[in-house]
XYZ file of C-alpha atoms in Angstrom:
147
model
C 3.735 51.818 52.201
C 6.385 52.876 54.699
C 9.390 54.887 53.572
C 11.559 53.405 56.324
C 13.096 49.979 56.727
C 12.955 48.784 60.331
C 14.789 46.057 62.237
C 14.375 45.162 65.875
C 17.696 44.798 67.656
C 19.538 44.690 70.936
C 22.294 47.082 72.024
C 25.644 45.225 72.118
C 28.179 48.016 72.710
C 28.080 51.709 73.404
C 31.109 53.653 72.248
C 32.086 57.218 71.531
C 28.969 58.375 69.684
C 28.490 54.952 68.083
C 26.104 52.278 69.290
C 26.581 48.728 68.020
C 23.257 46.935 67.633
C 22.736 43.216 66.990
C 19.873 42.680 64.556
C 18.362 39.467 63.282
C 18.277 39.563 59.487
C 15.675 37.106 58.242
C 14.629 35.877 54.845
C 10.978 35.929 53.879
C 10.518 32.274 54.857
C 12.213 32.637 58.236
C 9.914 35.510 59.175
C 6.779 33.613 58.176
C 4.656 32.219 61.005
C 3.813 29.022 59.133
C 7.256 28.339 57.619
C 7.679 25.175 59.696
C 4.549 23.710 58.059
C 5.345 24.803 54.512
C 6.975 22.282 52.200
C 7.904 24.776 49.495
C 10.113 26.879 51.740
C 12.368 24.234 53.284
C 13.766 20.951 52.126
C 13.420 17.998 54.538
C 17.074 18.370 55.553
C 16.524 22.027 56.464
C 13.278 21.624 58.437
C 14.782 22.659 61.764
C 16.971 25.475 60.514
C 15.954 29.069 60.320
C 17.087 31.284 57.490
C 18.090 34.064 59.849
C 21.498 35.658 60.363
C 22.648 37.916 63.142
C 24.324 41.139 62.016
C 26.108 43.846 63.967
C 25.227 47.352 62.812
C 26.998 50.537 63.902
C 24.602 53.417 64.463
C 25.824 56.986 64.952
C 24.018 58.299 67.992
C 25.492 61.579 69.206
C 22.853 62.657 71.708
C 20.851 59.612 72.771
C 23.738 57.205 73.448
C 23.899 58.137 77.126
C 20.311 57.004 77.723
C 20.941 53.533 76.258
C 22.115 50.453 78.130
C 23.687 47.225 76.902
C 21.009 44.615 76.271
C 18.278 47.200 75.717
C 15.924 46.450 72.809
C 15.923 49.141 70.125
C 14.614 49.657 66.604
C 17.140 50.418 63.872
C 15.809 52.265 60.832
C 17.086 53.284 57.437
C 15.269 55.350 54.866
C 14.177 53.832 51.590
C 16.591 56.216 49.852
C 19.515 54.777 51.827
C 18.436 51.231 50.961
C 18.094 52.153 47.296
C 21.538 53.759 47.183
C 23.089 50.737 48.892
C 21.511 48.444 46.302
C 22.635 50.724 43.490
C 26.262 50.854 44.670
C 26.419 47.193 45.669
C 24.579 45.533 42.786
C 23.214 47.921 40.139
C 26.351 49.764 39.052
C 28.582 46.659 39.134
C 26.039 44.816 36.990
C 25.992 47.623 34.422
C 29.796 47.755 34.436
C 29.983 43.987 33.954
C 27.576 44.107 31.009
C 29.282 47.100 29.387
C 32.739 45.517 29.579
C 31.394 42.146 28.447
C 29.733 43.661 25.393
C 32.605 46.033 24.607
C 35.337 43.397 24.781
C 33.252 40.877 22.852
C 32.565 43.371 20.051
C 36.231 44.388 19.976
C 37.776 40.904 20.042
C 35.030 38.438 19.162
C 36.272 36.174 21.967
C 33.733 35.082 24.566
C 36.488 33.904 26.904
C 38.280 37.259 26.877
C 35.008 39.128 27.249
C 34.021 37.034 30.250
C 37.404 37.336 31.946
C 37.731 41.075 31.372
C 34.182 41.728 32.555
C 34.854 39.849 35.798
C 38.214 41.567 36.258
C 36.565 44.965 35.757
C 34.746 44.473 39.039
C 38.003 44.417 41.038
C 38.792 48.133 40.564
C 35.136 49.026 41.122
C 34.973 47.308 44.493
C 38.446 48.623 45.398
C 37.253 52.191 44.811
C 34.104 51.439 46.803
C 36.256 50.144 49.656
C 38.523 53.220 49.502
C 35.468 55.475 49.701
C 33.922 53.548 52.603
C 34.128 56.437 55.087
C 32.342 58.795 52.678
C 29.791 56.063 51.976
C 29.258 55.511 55.707
C 28.326 59.172 56.132
C 25.797 58.939 53.316
C 24.434 55.443 53.998
C 23.737 55.380 57.705
C 21.270 53.864 60.133
C 19.308 55.623 62.862
C 17.738 54.586 66.140
C 13.989 55.043 66.261
C 12.590 56.776 69.314
């Protein structure tokens, strides 16, 4: 099993040490070769649609940016550790916070409504702090161009 996550992409912009790459993010069904023949993956209304989304990814590229050209195909990689940390910060920790506040407020007040509201409201400061720390997170959770 590979320890890197790979996406094929195309160079969109080349800036000061940062290369913007357009990648096609696909779901499991969209990447499948027989998805158009499978009835479990798509409803009849969705038969012609693909479940793919284009994303722009900024890649820090201090040395190799000069050798790249706009429109050039590249491979963007991220380590499994980076993917795991992104999942932890984006989904794991907020889920644990939500559960802890839900349980704590419910045990303290006995009100399901208050517990539900406070648990949802507890996510606002979490994501605000995450947003405030975005530059530090960007240094830690970064993509690379594969050679």
